[in-house]
mmCIF file of C-alpha atoms in Angstrom:
data_model
loop_
_atom_site.group_PDB
_atom_site.id
_atom_site.type_symbol
_atom_site.label_atom_id
_atom_site.label_comp_id
_atom_site.label_asym_id
_atom_site.label_seq_id
_atom_site.Cartn_x
_atom_site.Cartn_y
_atom_site.Cartn_z
ATOM 1 C CA MET A 1 134.190 155.746 94.249
ATOM 2 C CA LYS A 2 130.728 154.772 92.920
ATOM 3 C CA GLY A 3 132.244 153.538 89.720
ATOM 4 C CA LEU A 4 134.945 151.522 91.635
ATOM 5 C CA SER A 5 132.132 149.948 94.053
ATOM 6 C CA ALA A 6 130.031 149.040 91.027
ATOM 7 C CA LYS A 7 133.051 147.332 89.303
ATOM 8 C CA LYS A 8 133.584 145.377 92.420
ATOM 9 C CA LYS A 9 130.047 144.181 92.515
ATOM 10 C CA GLU A 10 130.324 142.890 89.090
ATOM 11 C CA PRO A 11 130.647 138.849 89.111
ATOM 12 C CA LYS A 12 133.589 137.587 87.198
ATOM 13 C CA LYS A 13 132.983 135.261 84.457
ATOM 14 C CA GLY A 14 135.535 132.682 85.750
ATOM 15 C CA GLY A 15 133.510 132.671 88.899
ATOM 16 C CA GLN A 16 130.221 132.135 87.169
ATOM 17 C CA SER A 17 131.519 129.100 85.276
ATOM 18 C CA ARG A 18 133.301 127.705 88.516
ATOM 19 C CA ASN A 19 129.968 128.125 90.357
ATOM 20 C CA LEU A 20 128.187 126.384 87.554
ATOM 21 C CA GLY A 21 130.657 123.463 87.646
ATOM 22 C CA VAL A 22 130.230 123.219 91.437
ATOM 23 C CA TYR A 23 126.351 123.224 90.852
ATOM 24 C CA ILE A 24 126.541 120.379 88.237
ATOM 25 C CA TRP A 25 128.863 118.441 90.372
ATOM 26 C CA LYS A 26 126.626 118.679 93.345
ATOM 27 C CA HIS A 27 123.748 117.404 91.201
ATOM 28 C CA LYS A 28 125.809 115.050 89.125
ATOM 29 C CA TYR A 29 123.478 111.964 89.671
ATOM 30 C CA LEU A 30 120.591 113.927 88.319
ATOM 31 C CA TYR A 31 122.390 115.111 85.284
ATOM 32 C CA LEU A 32 123.570 111.610 84.671
ATOM 33 C CA MET A 33 119.998 110.552 84.531
ATOM 34 C CA LEU A 34 119.590 113.272 81.932
ATOM 35 C CA VAL A 35 122.331 111.828 79.561
ATOM 36 C CA PRO A 36 120.146 109.028 77.839
ATOM 37 C CA ALA A 37 117.435 111.660 76.940
ATOM 38 C CA VAL A 38 120.079 114.206 75.596
ATOM 39 C CA VAL A 39 121.822 111.191 73.649
ATOM 40 C CA TYR A 40 118.436 110.182 72.117
ATOM 41 C CA TYR A 41 117.556 113.699 70.877
ATOM 42 C CA ILE A 42 121.015 114.230 69.517
ATOM 43 C CA ILE A 43 120.961 110.985 67.445
ATOM 44 C CA PHE A 44 117.307 110.908 66.388
ATOM 45 C CA CYS A 45 116.398 114.740 66.328
ATOM 46 C CA TYR A 46 119.490 116.833 65.531
ATOM 47 C CA VAL A 47 121.631 114.511 63.468
ATOM 48 C CA PRO A 48 118.989 113.796 60.893
ATOM 49 C CA MET A 49 118.519 117.571 60.479
ATOM 50 C CA TYR A 50 121.041 117.623 57.804
ATOM 51 C CA GLY A 51 118.563 115.943 55.603
ATOM 52 C CA VAL A 52 116.407 119.063 55.528
ATOM 53 C CA SER A 53 118.666 120.169 52.834
ATOM 54 C CA ILE A 54 117.035 117.666 50.388
ATOM 55 C CA ALA A 55 114.267 120.380 50.067
ATOM 56 C CA PHE A 56 116.734 122.822 48.443
ATOM 57 C CA LYS A 57 118.291 120.038 45.962
ATOM 58 C CA ASP A 58 117.512 118.155 42.986
ATOM 59 C CA PHE A 59 117.729 114.956 45.067
ATOM 60 C CA ASN A 60 119.236 111.899 43.424
ATOM 61 C CA PRO A 61 119.393 108.832 45.603
ATOM 62 C CA MET A 62 122.400 107.515 43.651
ATOM 63 C CA LEU A 63 124.310 110.750 44.397
ATOM 64 C CA GLY A 64 123.252 111.121 48.102
ATOM 65 C CA ILE A 65 122.348 114.134 49.948
ATOM 66 C CA MET A 66 125.701 115.871 49.806
ATOM 67 C CA LYS A 67 126.338 115.446 46.194
ATOM 68 C CA SER A 68 122.944 116.212 44.831
ATOM 69 C CA PRO A 69 122.801 119.726 43.060
ATOM 70 C CA TRP A 70 121.346 122.725 44.798
ATOM 71 C CA ILE A 71 118.293 124.185 43.076
ATOM 72 C CA GLY A 72 117.242 126.891 45.695
ATOM 73 C CA PHE A 73 113.654 127.433 46.374
ATOM 74 C CA GLU A 74 112.398 125.846 43.220
ATOM 75 C CA VAL A 75 110.782 122.959 45.157
ATOM 76 C CA PHE A 76 108.942 125.381 47.366
ATOM 77 C CA GLU A 77 107.734 127.305 44.353
ATOM 78 C CA LYS A 78 106.378 123.981 42.746
ATOM 79 C CA LEU A 79 104.873 123.152 46.190
ATOM 80 C CA PHE A 80 102.937 126.351 46.581
ATOM 81 C CA SER A 81 101.632 126.111 43.038
ATOM 82 C CA MET A 82 99.909 122.738 43.746
ATOM 83 C CA ASP A 83 96.199 122.777 44.709
ATOM 84 C CA LYS A 84 96.497 119.668 46.591
ATOM 85 C CA PHE A 85 98.936 121.144 48.994
ATOM 86 C CA TYR A 86 96.325 123.846 49.962
ATOM 87 C CA SER A 87 93.731 121.101 50.426
ATOM 88 C CA VAL A 88 95.854 118.931 52.843
ATOM 89 C CA PHE A 89 97.005 122.234 54.634
ATOM 90 C CA TRP A 90 93.501 123.112 55.326
ATOM 91 C CA ASN A 91 92.413 119.763 56.492
ATOM 92 C CA THR A 92 95.368 119.648 58.796
ATOM 93 C CA ILE A 93 94.608 122.951 60.407
ATOM 94 C CA ARG A 94 90.796 122.165 60.674
ATOM 95 C CA ILE A 95 91.342 118.807 62.312
ATOM 96 C CA SER A 96 93.973 120.066 64.553
ATOM 97 C CA ILE A 97 91.684 122.903 65.865
ATOM 98 C CA ILE A 98 88.668 120.560 66.409
ATOM 99 C CA ARG A 99 90.935 118.217 68.324
ATOM 100 C CA LEU A 100 92.144 121.206 70.326
ATOM 101 C CA ILE A 101 88.823 122.577 71.095
ATOM 102 C CA PHE A 102 87.333 119.413 72.143
ATOM 103 C CA GLY A 103 90.152 117.428 73.480
ATOM 104 C CA PHE A 104 92.256 119.985 75.629
ATOM 105 C CA PRO A 105 89.444 120.683 78.101
ATOM 106 C CA PHE A 106 88.297 117.104 78.476
ATOM 107 C CA PRO A 107 91.211 115.843 80.756
ATOM 108 C CA ILE A 108 90.959 118.976 82.823
ATOM 109 C CA ILE A 109 87.256 118.233 83.564
ATOM 110 C CA ILE A 110 87.913 114.583 84.173
ATOM 111 C CA ALA A 111 90.837 115.467 86.610
ATOM 112 C CA LEU A 112 88.618 117.843 88.477
ATOM 113 C CA LEU A 113 85.935 115.225 88.827
ATOM 114 C CA LEU A 114 88.198 112.645 89.960
ATOM 115 C CA ASN A 115 89.806 114.979 92.654
ATOM 116 C CA GLU A 116 86.218 115.327 94.120
ATOM 117 C CA LEU A 117 85.913 111.530 94.890
ATOM 118 C CA HIS A 118 86.768 110.596 98.368
ATOM 119 C CA HIS A 119 86.610 106.822 97.924
ATOM 120 C CA ASP A 120 90.308 106.173 97.394
ATOM 121 C CA LYS A 121 90.138 102.693 96.037
ATOM 122 C CA PHE A 122 87.281 103.575 93.575
ATOM 123 C CA LYS A 123 89.317 106.723 92.567
ATOM 124 C CA ARG A 124 92.327 104.561 91.884
ATOM 125 C CA VAL A 125 90.263 102.128 89.752
ATOM 126 C CA LEU A 126 89.057 105.042 87.616
ATOM 127 C CA GLN A 127 92.398 106.597 87.307
ATOM 128 C CA THR A 128 93.639 103.161 85.906
ATOM 129 C CA ALA A 129 90.811 102.862 83.652
ATOM 130 C CA VAL A 130 91.252 106.262 81.946
ATOM 131 C CA TYR A 131 95.066 105.674 81.664
ATOM 132 C CA ILE A 132 95.065 102.293 80.115
ATOM 133 C CA PRO A 133 93.939 103.352 76.559
ATOM 134 C CA ASN A 134 97.271 105.458 76.340
ATOM 135 C CA PHE A 135 99.035 102.273 76.148
ATOM 136 C CA ILE A 136 96.924 100.806 73.351
ATOM 137 C CA SER A 137 98.613 100.912 69.907
ATOM 138 C CA TRP A 138 96.603 102.887 67.113
ATOM 139 C CA VAL A 139 97.014 99.761 65.015
ATOM 140 C CA VAL A 140 94.933 97.859 67.632
ATOM 141 C CA VAL A 141 92.470 100.825 68.166
ATOM 142 C CA GLY A 142 91.920 100.985 64.402
ATOM 143 C CA GLY A 143 91.005 97.308 64.330
ATOM 144 C CA ILE A 144 88.683 97.575 67.223
ATOM 145 C CA LEU A 145 86.852 100.816 65.638
ATOM 146 C CA THR A 146 86.613 99.041 62.227
ATOM 147 C CA SER A 147 84.970 95.930 63.933
ATOM 148 C CA ILE A 148 82.552 97.945 66.087
ATOM 149 C CA LEU A 149 81.707 100.761 63.575
ATOM 150 C CA SER A 150 81.355 98.627 60.268
ATOM 151 C CA MET A 151 78.226 99.198 58.442
ATOM 152 C CA ASP A 152 77.454 95.551 57.927
ATOM 153 C CA SER A 153 78.487 93.794 61.129
ATOM 154 C CA GLY A 154 79.466 96.566 63.476
ATOM 155 C CA ILE A 155 77.765 96.601 66.928
ATOM 156 C CA VAL A 156 76.928 100.310 66.814
ATOM 157 C CA ASN A 157 75.279 100.145 63.422
ATOM 158 C CA GLY A 158 73.411 97.025 64.488
ATOM 159 C CA ILE A 159 71.931 98.967 67.300
ATOM 160 C CA ILE A 160 71.109 101.875 64.855
ATOM 161 C CA THR A 161 69.232 99.604 62.387
ATOM 162 C CA SER A 162 67.405 97.665 65.207
ATOM 163 C CA LEU A 163 66.095 101.236 66.083
ATOM 164 C CA GLY A 164 64.745 101.692 62.589
ATOM 165 C CA PHE A 165 67.395 104.110 61.349
ATOM 166 C CA LYS A 166 69.837 103.661 58.346
ATOM 167 C CA PRO A 167 73.352 102.536 59.247
ATOM 168 C CA ILE A 168 75.962 105.329 59.345
ATOM 169 C CA GLY A 169 79.318 105.119 57.663
ATOM 170 C CA PHE A 170 81.490 106.325 60.521
ATOM 171 C CA LEU A 171 84.657 105.496 58.649
ATOM 172 C CA THR A 172 83.458 105.678 54.986
ATOM 173 C CA ASP A 173 81.427 108.997 55.002
ATOM 174 C CA GLU A 174 83.510 112.228 54.889
ATOM 175 C CA LYS A 175 80.734 113.802 57.191
ATOM 176 C CA PHE A 176 81.310 111.355 60.062
ATOM 177 C CA PHE A 177 85.041 110.448 59.704
ATOM 178 C CA VAL A 178 86.534 113.594 61.259
ATOM 179 C CA PRO A 179 84.028 113.432 64.259
ATOM 180 C CA THR A 180 84.753 109.702 64.751
ATOM 181 C CA MET A 181 88.459 110.420 64.656
ATOM 182 C CA VAL A 182 88.193 113.168 67.209
ATOM 183 C CA VAL A 183 86.212 111.070 69.683
ATOM 184 C CA SER A 184 88.557 108.019 69.407
ATOM 185 C CA MET A 185 91.483 110.347 69.824
ATOM 186 C CA ILE A 186 89.997 111.833 73.015
ATOM 187 C CA TRP A 187 89.156 108.483 74.436
ATOM 188 C CA LYS A 188 92.657 107.199 73.844
ATOM 189 C CA THR A 189 94.846 110.100 74.945
ATOM 190 C CA PHE A 190 92.963 112.156 77.558
ATOM 191 C CA GLY A 191 94.282 109.767 80.333
ATOM 192 C CA TRP A 192 97.885 111.175 80.034
ATOM 193 C CA ASN A 193 96.864 114.727 80.632
ATOM 194 C CA THR A 194 94.499 113.749 83.241
ATOM 195 C CA ILE A 195 97.206 112.231 85.281
ATOM 196 C CA ILE A 196 99.250 115.442 84.710
ATOM 197 C CA TYR A 197 96.662 117.618 86.124
ATOM 198 C CA LEU A 198 95.846 115.289 89.007
ATOM 199 C CA ALA A 199 99.435 115.496 90.074
ATOM 200 C CA ALA A 200 99.291 119.290 90.018
ATOM 201 C CA ILE A 201 96.032 119.212 92.070
ATOM 202 C CA THR A 202 97.606 116.974 94.799
ATOM 203 C CA GLY A 203 100.282 119.574 95.261
ATOM 204 C CA ILE A 204 97.929 122.271 96.170
ATOM 205 C CA ASP A 205 98.307 123.180 99.892
ATOM 206 C CA SER A 206 95.394 121.608 101.880
ATOM 207 C CA GLN A 207 95.494 124.693 104.196
ATOM 208 C CA LEU A 208 93.902 126.699 101.288
ATOM 209 C CA TYR A 209 90.909 124.396 101.346
ATOM 210 C CA GLU A 210 90.658 124.417 104.962
ATOM 211 C CA ALA A 211 90.698 128.280 105.251
ATOM 212 C CA ALA A 212 87.979 128.335 102.498
ATOM 213 C CA THR A 213 85.884 125.904 104.311
ATOM 214 C CA VAL A 214 86.041 128.062 107.522
ATOM 215 C CA ASP A 215 85.052 130.982 105.356
ATOM 216 C CA GLY A 216 81.898 129.007 104.233
ATOM 217 C CA ALA A 217 83.016 128.171 100.681
ATOM 218 C CA ASN A 218 81.309 125.388 99.024
ATOM 219 C CA ARG A 219 82.911 122.844 96.604
ATOM 220 C CA TRP A 220 82.070 124.911 93.503
ATOM 221 C CA GLN A 221 83.641 128.034 94.919
ATOM 222 C CA LYS A 222 86.674 126.016 96.023
ATOM 223 C CA LEU A 223 87.047 124.784 92.373
ATOM 224 C CA LEU A 224 86.762 128.200 90.976
ATOM 225 C CA HIS A 225 89.047 130.229 93.366
ATOM 226 C CA ILE A 226 91.468 127.728 94.527
ATOM 227 C CA THR A 227 91.862 124.441 92.422
ATOM 228 C CA LEU A 228 91.863 126.153 88.823
ATOM 229 C CA PRO A 229 93.941 129.132 89.802
ATOM 230 C CA CYS A 230 96.547 126.884 91.415
ATOM 231 C CA ILE A 231 96.744 124.626 88.251
ATOM 232 C CA ARG A 232 96.440 127.509 85.875
ATOM 233 C CA SER A 233 100.272 127.297 85.078
ATOM 234 C CA ILE A 234 100.176 123.766 84.251
ATOM 235 C CA ILE A 235 97.069 124.287 81.954
ATOM 236 C CA ILE A 236 98.972 127.083 80.225
ATOM 237 C CA VAL A 237 102.098 124.835 79.530
ATOM 238 C CA VAL A 238 100.123 122.005 78.286
ATOM 239 C CA LEU A 239 98.158 124.513 75.977
ATOM 240 C CA ILE A 240 101.383 126.071 74.704
ATOM 241 C CA THR A 241 102.795 122.675 73.649
ATOM 242 C CA ARG A 242 99.461 121.755 72.032
ATOM 243 C CA ILE A 243 99.423 124.958 70.013
ATOM 244 C CA GLY A 244 103.046 124.362 69.135
ATOM 245 C CA SER A 245 102.121 120.994 67.645
ATOM 246 C CA LEU A 246 99.050 122.246 65.881
ATOM 247 C CA MET A 247 100.383 120.972 62.557
ATOM 248 C CA GLN A 248 100.444 117.502 64.018
ATOM 249 C CA ALA A 249 97.088 116.304 63.207
ATOM 250 C CA GLY A 250 97.628 112.672 64.109
ATOM 251 C CA PHE A 251 99.492 110.815 61.403
ATOM 252 C CA GLU A 252 99.224 107.352 63.073
ATOM 253 C CA GLN A 253 95.409 107.434 63.749
ATOM 254 C CA ILE A 254 94.557 108.786 60.372
ATOM 255 C CA PHE A 255 96.832 106.478 58.526
ATOM 256 C CA VAL A 256 95.391 103.579 60.325
ATOM 257 C CA LEU A 257 91.803 104.622 59.810
ATOM 258 C CA TYR A 258 91.596 106.572 56.436
ATOM 259 C CA HIS A 259 91.232 105.442 52.681
ATOM 260 C CA PRO A 260 90.975 107.099 49.329
ATOM 261 C CA GLY A 261 87.088 107.558 49.871
ATOM 262 C CA VAL A 262 87.738 110.151 52.689
ATOM 263 C CA TYR A 263 90.845 111.819 51.337
ATOM 264 C CA GLY A 264 88.854 115.023 50.668
ATOM 265 C CA THR A 265 88.581 115.718 54.630
ATOM 266 C CA ALA A 266 91.076 113.299 56.264
ATOM 267 C CA ASP A 267 94.277 113.657 53.917
ATOM 268 C CA ILE A 268 96.640 115.938 56.124
ATOM 269 C CA ILE A 269 100.222 117.105 55.531
ATOM 270 C CA ASP A 270 101.811 114.032 57.295
ATOM 271 C CA THR A 271 99.836 111.499 55.099
ATOM 272 C CA TYR A 272 100.529 113.497 52.110
ATOM 273 C CA VAL A 273 104.350 113.433 52.810
ATOM 274 C CA TYR A 274 104.165 109.774 53.462
ATOM 275 C CA ARG A 275 102.631 109.183 49.924
ATOM 276 C CA MET A 276 104.906 111.536 48.204
ATOM 277 C CA GLY A 277 108.047 110.522 49.866
ATOM 278 C CA LEU A 278 107.679 106.619 50.201
ATOM 279 C CA GLN A 279 105.097 105.767 47.609
ATOM 280 C CA GLU A 280 106.051 108.154 44.807
ATOM 281 C CA GLY A 281 109.653 108.795 45.594
ATOM 282 C CA LYS A 282 109.303 112.631 45.500
ATOM 283 C CA PHE A 283 111.704 113.003 48.438
ATOM 284 C CA GLU A 284 112.686 116.698 47.890
ATOM 285 C CA LEU A 285 108.892 117.683 47.821
ATOM 286 C CA ALA A 286 108.168 115.605 50.764
ATOM 287 C CA THR A 287 111.051 117.301 52.687
ATOM 288 C CA ALA A 288 109.800 120.756 51.654
ATOM 289 C CA VAL A 289 106.369 120.032 52.986
ATOM 290 C CA GLY A 290 107.776 118.686 56.245
ATOM 291 C CA LEU A 291 110.066 121.576 56.670
ATOM 292 C CA PHE A 292 107.189 124.090 55.929
ATOM 293 C CA LYS A 293 105.077 122.309 58.640
ATOM 294 C CA SER A 294 107.918 122.514 61.335
ATOM 295 C CA VAL A 295 108.403 126.161 60.618
ATOM 296 C CA ILE A 296 104.764 126.768 61.103
ATOM 297 C CA ASN A 297 104.859 124.803 64.340
ATOM 298 C CA PHE A 298 107.913 126.640 65.676
ATOM 299 C CA CYS A 299 106.239 130.169 64.892
ATOM 300 C CA LEU A 300 103.020 128.907 66.734
ATOM 301 C CA LEU A 301 105.015 127.741 69.687
ATOM 302 C CA VAL A 302 107.090 130.993 69.993
ATOM 303 C CA ALA A 303 103.814 133.147 69.596
ATOM 304 C CA ALA A 304 101.891 131.137 72.170
ATOM 305 C CA ASN A 305 104.594 131.352 74.715
ATOM 306 C CA LYS A 306 105.025 135.013 74.116
ATOM 307 C CA ILE A 307 101.390 135.653 74.634
ATOM 308 C CA ALA A 308 101.402 133.547 77.835
ATOM 309 C CA ARG A 309 104.419 135.586 79.214
ATOM 310 C CA MET A 310 102.579 138.789 78.323
ATOM 311 C CA ALA A 311 99.624 137.636 80.393
ATOM 312 C CA GLY A 312 101.818 137.162 83.390
ATOM 313 C CA GLU A 313 102.565 133.293 83.210
ATOM 314 C CA GLU A 314 106.052 131.885 82.999
ATOM 315 C CA GLY A 315 105.593 129.886 79.755
ATOM 316 C CA ILE A 316 107.785 127.138 78.938
ATOM 317 C CA TYR A 317 111.064 129.118 78.422
#
């Protein structure tokens, strides 16, 4: 009897698919809004993935991808025997970690500070001010930085020399290039994550703060015991995505700002792939480097998500 009752309780596959169909139809307009995003990723992300096979071929543009002969892992063997590859790999890791250490907590701090403002008009002005740089192209930002940080005519070096110090090569000296790049990255991008954290903070139940006030908690105690714990899941999700893109050290920014004089510290995997693939025509080598980077990113994403789930968080999947 127990076996029969257990059998009856098992949901039928047909019923599950029917329920799924009913659910999708019920929310058809939401799924309809999702279609453009799905089509975008299919066309621009999944369809081009067949080009990854170039990394395993002796690619000849005249023959095309499909007709070029297979050579297995010879390209990767050649890649891992190149000293330059390990140099750009280390630069990518170093720059990404510096960006993560200094860039990740900054929008959280700004969001918490903005949340403490009670003057609504002033708060909206500040929100707009921190978000505007996100819409400025790196080409424009690169031009601005080149103008204000120039050793000859830049405003910053003008102030430094007027104080009796030697001008600093912010964009020409390898010692200062990475810090300059990290600071400019934080200035341009922190507004986006700040808005995300502010949205999470506004979703916190106000009754929690009222109860804490009754218990005699001050602002600092409310921040530590209510605000941060309530937005912890959002912080974890953003951190996982940042770790999953650790090998993305900011191609656009570096490409606009760097030059051969700072290749020793600024040349990353993406710029190396660009030079090999488009300038030198070594398409199979550039594809192998890009595939290697993608595999590392995928492994980091899975590991970070696994650690988050082990710590009791939901993660991103």
